[in-house]
Short mmCIF file of C-alpha atoms in Angstrom, two decimals:
data_model
loop_
_atom_site.label_atom_id
_atom_site.label_comp_id
_atom_site.label_asym_id
_atom_site.label_seq_id
_atom_site.Cartn_x
_atom_site.Cartn_y
_atom_site.Cartn_z
CA MET A 1 0.22 -0.14 0.06
CA LYS A 2 1.32 3.51 -0.98
CA LEU A 3 0.72 6.93 1.31
CA ASP A 4 0.74 8.87 -1.63
CA ASN A 5 -2.58 10.28 -1.68
CA ALA A 6 -4.24 8.05 0.91
CA THR A 7 -6.14 8.51 3.58
CA VAL A 8 -4.89 7.33 7.10
CA LEU A 9 -6.41 6.89 10.39
CA ILE A 10 -4.30 7.38 13.30
CA THR A 11 -6.00 6.65 17.02
CA GLY A 12 -4.13 8.43 19.00
CA ALA A 13 -1.94 11.27 17.01
CA ASN A 14 -1.61 14.32 20.14
CA ARG A 15 2.21 13.39 20.93
CA GLY A 16 4.79 10.40 20.97
CA ILE A 17 4.48 7.60 18.18
CA GLY A 18 0.75 8.62 17.38
CA LEU A 19 2.13 12.48 16.17
CA ALA A 20 5.21 11.27 14.50
CA PHE A 21 2.83 9.12 12.27
CA ALA A 22 0.72 11.99 11.69
CA LYS A 23 3.40 13.76 10.41
CA ALA A 24 5.45 11.01 8.62
CA ALA A 25 2.23 10.21 6.55
CA LEU A 26 1.50 13.51 5.72
CA ALA A 27 5.30 14.16 4.70
CA ARG A 28 4.56 11.01 2.39
CA GLY A 29 2.03 12.32 0.24
CA ALA A 30 -0.98 11.34 2.59
CA ARG A 31 -4.58 13.01 1.19
CA LYS A 32 -5.87 13.24 4.56
CA VAL A 33 -4.86 11.98 7.80
CA TYR A 34 -7.82 11.63 10.33
CA ALA A 35 -6.38 11.27 13.66
CA GLY A 36 -7.93 10.76 17.34
CA ALA A 37 -6.45 13.43 19.73
CA ARG A 38 -6.79 15.63 23.20
CA ASP A 39 -6.41 18.77 21.27
CA PRO A 40 -8.02 18.50 17.91
CA LYS A 41 -7.75 21.85 16.44
CA SER A 42 -4.66 20.73 14.12
CA VAL A 43 -6.94 17.19 12.85
CA THR A 44 -9.82 16.15 11.01
CA LEU A 45 -12.10 15.32 13.56
CA LEU A 46 -13.97 11.91 12.83
CA GLN A 47 -16.55 11.13 15.13
CA LEU A 48 -16.35 7.61 16.89
CA ASP A 49 -18.68 6.10 19.30
CA VAL A 50 -18.09 2.39 19.30
CA ASN A 51 -21.64 1.58 20.12
CA SER A 52 -22.55 3.24 16.74
CA PRO A 53 -22.26 0.72 13.77
CA ALA A 54 -22.66 3.07 11.48
CA ASP A 55 -19.30 5.12 13.34
CA ILE A 56 -17.81 2.34 13.09
CA ALA A 57 -18.14 1.50 9.90
CA ALA A 58 -17.22 5.15 9.22
CA VAL A 59 -13.80 4.68 10.84
CA ALA A 60 -12.82 0.88 9.19
CA ALA A 61 -13.41 2.71 6.05
CA ALA A 62 -10.81 5.40 6.60
CA GLY A 63 -8.10 2.78 7.53
CA ASP A 64 -6.18 0.24 8.77
CA VAL A 65 -3.39 0.26 11.29
CA THR A 66 -2.85 -1.74 14.70
CA VAL A 67 -0.07 -0.88 17.16
CA ALA A 68 1.32 -4.11 19.43
CA SER A 69 4.19 -4.00 21.44
CA VAL A 70 7.60 -6.45 22.45
CA ALA A 71 4.64 -6.91 25.32
CA SER A 72 2.33 -8.80 23.19
CA TRP A 73 4.89 -12.06 24.14
CA ILE A 74 6.59 -11.09 26.90
CA THR A 75 5.76 -8.63 30.25
CA SER A 76 6.53 -8.30 34.02
CA PRO A 77 4.93 -7.78 36.83
CA ALA A 78 4.70 -3.75 36.51
CA LEU A 79 3.49 -4.57 32.53
CA ALA A 80 1.02 -7.03 33.28
CA GLY A 81 -2.48 -5.14 32.57
CA TYR A 82 -0.50 -3.50 29.47
CA ALA A 83 0.34 -6.43 28.27
CA VAL A 84 -3.08 -8.36 28.07
CA SER A 85 -3.94 -5.69 26.34
CA LYS A 86 -1.06 -5.57 23.89
CA SER A 87 -1.69 -9.46 23.33
CA ALA A 88 -5.04 -9.26 22.32
CA VAL A 89 -4.29 -6.53 20.02
CA TRP A 90 -1.74 -9.57 18.94
CA SER A 91 -4.50 -12.10 18.55
CA LEU A 92 -7.04 -9.10 17.14
CA SER A 93 -4.58 -8.54 14.27
CA ASN A 94 -3.87 -11.93 12.98
CA GLY A 95 -7.75 -13.26 13.16
CA LEU A 96 -8.74 -9.93 11.26
CA ARG A 97 -5.65 -9.99 9.00
CA ASN A 98 -7.03 -13.59 7.40
CA GLU A 99 -10.74 -12.38 7.85
CA LEU A 100 -9.59 -9.14 5.60
CA ARG A 101 -7.39 -11.05 3.34
CA GLY A 102 -10.03 -11.84 0.00
CA GLN A 103 -11.02 -8.22 0.74
CA LYS A 104 -7.48 -6.74 -0.43
CA THR A 105 -7.59 -4.89 3.29
CA GLN A 106 -4.14 -5.06 4.66
CA VAL A 107 -3.66 -5.38 8.62
CA LEU A 108 -0.21 -4.20 9.33
CA THR A 109 1.09 -5.15 13.34
CA LEU A 110 3.87 -3.29 14.79
CA HIS A 111 5.39 -4.08 17.51
CA MET A 112 8.09 -2.18 19.39
CA ALA A 113 10.30 -2.38 22.38
CA PHE A 114 10.55 1.13 23.97
CA VAL A 115 10.37 4.71 22.37
CA GLU A 116 11.51 7.89 23.85
CA THR A 117 7.77 9.20 24.93
CA ASP A 118 6.10 10.52 28.00
CA MET A 119 5.08 6.98 28.87
CA THR A 120 8.98 5.25 29.04
CA GLN A 121 10.29 8.35 31.02
CA GLY A 122 12.30 7.01 33.95
CA ILE A 123 12.70 3.75 31.84
CA ALA A 124 16.49 2.93 31.80
CA SER A 125 16.76 1.34 28.77
CA PRO A 126 17.87 1.52 25.22
CA LYS A 127 14.85 3.63 23.60
CA SER A 128 13.97 4.28 19.87
CA THR A 129 12.80 7.18 19.05
CA PRO A 130 9.11 7.76 17.51
CA GLU A 131 10.44 9.04 13.98
CA GLN A 132 12.57 5.67 13.77
CA ILE A 133 9.44 3.48 14.73
CA VAL A 134 7.34 5.30 12.25
CA ALA A 135 10.06 5.00 9.15
CA LYS A 136 9.86 1.63 9.98
CA ALA A 137 6.09 0.94 10.42
CA LEU A 138 5.54 2.73 7.08
CA ASP A 139 8.17 1.13 4.99
CA ALA A 140 6.78 -2.05 5.82
CA LEU A 141 3.26 -0.84 4.91
CA GLU A 142 4.48 0.38 1.71
CA ALA A 143 5.84 -2.85 0.59
CA SER A 144 2.60 -4.62 1.73
CA ALA A 145 4.32 -6.54 4.58
CA ASP A 146 1.87 -7.85 7.61
CA GLU A 147 4.42 -7.66 10.61
CA VAL A 148 6.71 -4.88 11.80
CA LEU A 149 9.90 -6.01 14.46
CA ALA A 150 10.98 -2.61 14.72
CA ASP A 151 14.01 -2.86 16.75
CA GLU A 152 16.62 -4.90 17.81
CA MET A 153 14.90 -6.07 21.10
CA THR A 154 11.23 -6.96 19.32
CA GLN A 155 13.68 -9.42 16.64
CA GLN A 156 15.25 -10.88 19.36
CA VAL A 157 12.33 -11.49 22.00
CA LYS A 158 10.23 -12.79 18.50
CA MET A 159 12.72 -14.86 17.72
CA GLY A 160 12.91 -16.58 21.33
CA LEU A 161 9.15 -17.43 21.32
CA SER A 162 10.58 -20.76 20.11
CA ALA A 163 13.21 -21.52 22.04
CA GLN A 164 13.17 -23.94 25.17
CA PRO A 165 12.47 -22.56 27.60
CA GLY A 166 10.70 -19.59 25.67
CA VAL A 167 11.47 -16.53 26.28
CA TYR A 168 8.43 -15.70 27.55
CA LEU A 169 8.70 -17.76 30.29
CA GLN A 170 11.89 -15.99 31.89
CA GLU A 171 11.62 -13.45 34.30
CA GLN A 172 11.71 -10.11 32.86
CA ASP A 173 13.24 -6.80 34.12
#
């Protein structure tokens, strides 16, 4: 899928990775970017009531981007709730990818470890920049990929899923 003249939906574009996605999509030629944001002054508003089938259909027609995490596969006690939600994103993305493939809808799942954002302040671990993550994700989108392993840690963890014992069984920091 090429971004040139595309319509893009970004569900959280106020800061961090979402803001980097919005800027990069426009820089790559997106015709229109729909974005959810706490400060909607600079974005096109898109109504979404998750109880409204019409709203859901309109959002589904606008785009198909999903962001998971290395936490889809590993977790620590401090991140258990977050990891559960990212595991669900991974599973849902896989199901949607298989279900929508016949209608040529691309579902790209983005996995990454720590990214330099407000959410990771105070975490002493190697971090990618939002721009690095977004560049890899958009390159993969344009190459019709199904999944992005955006950094070295994520690539190592994915390979470790089939190790004995699996990396997900080891204690995480």
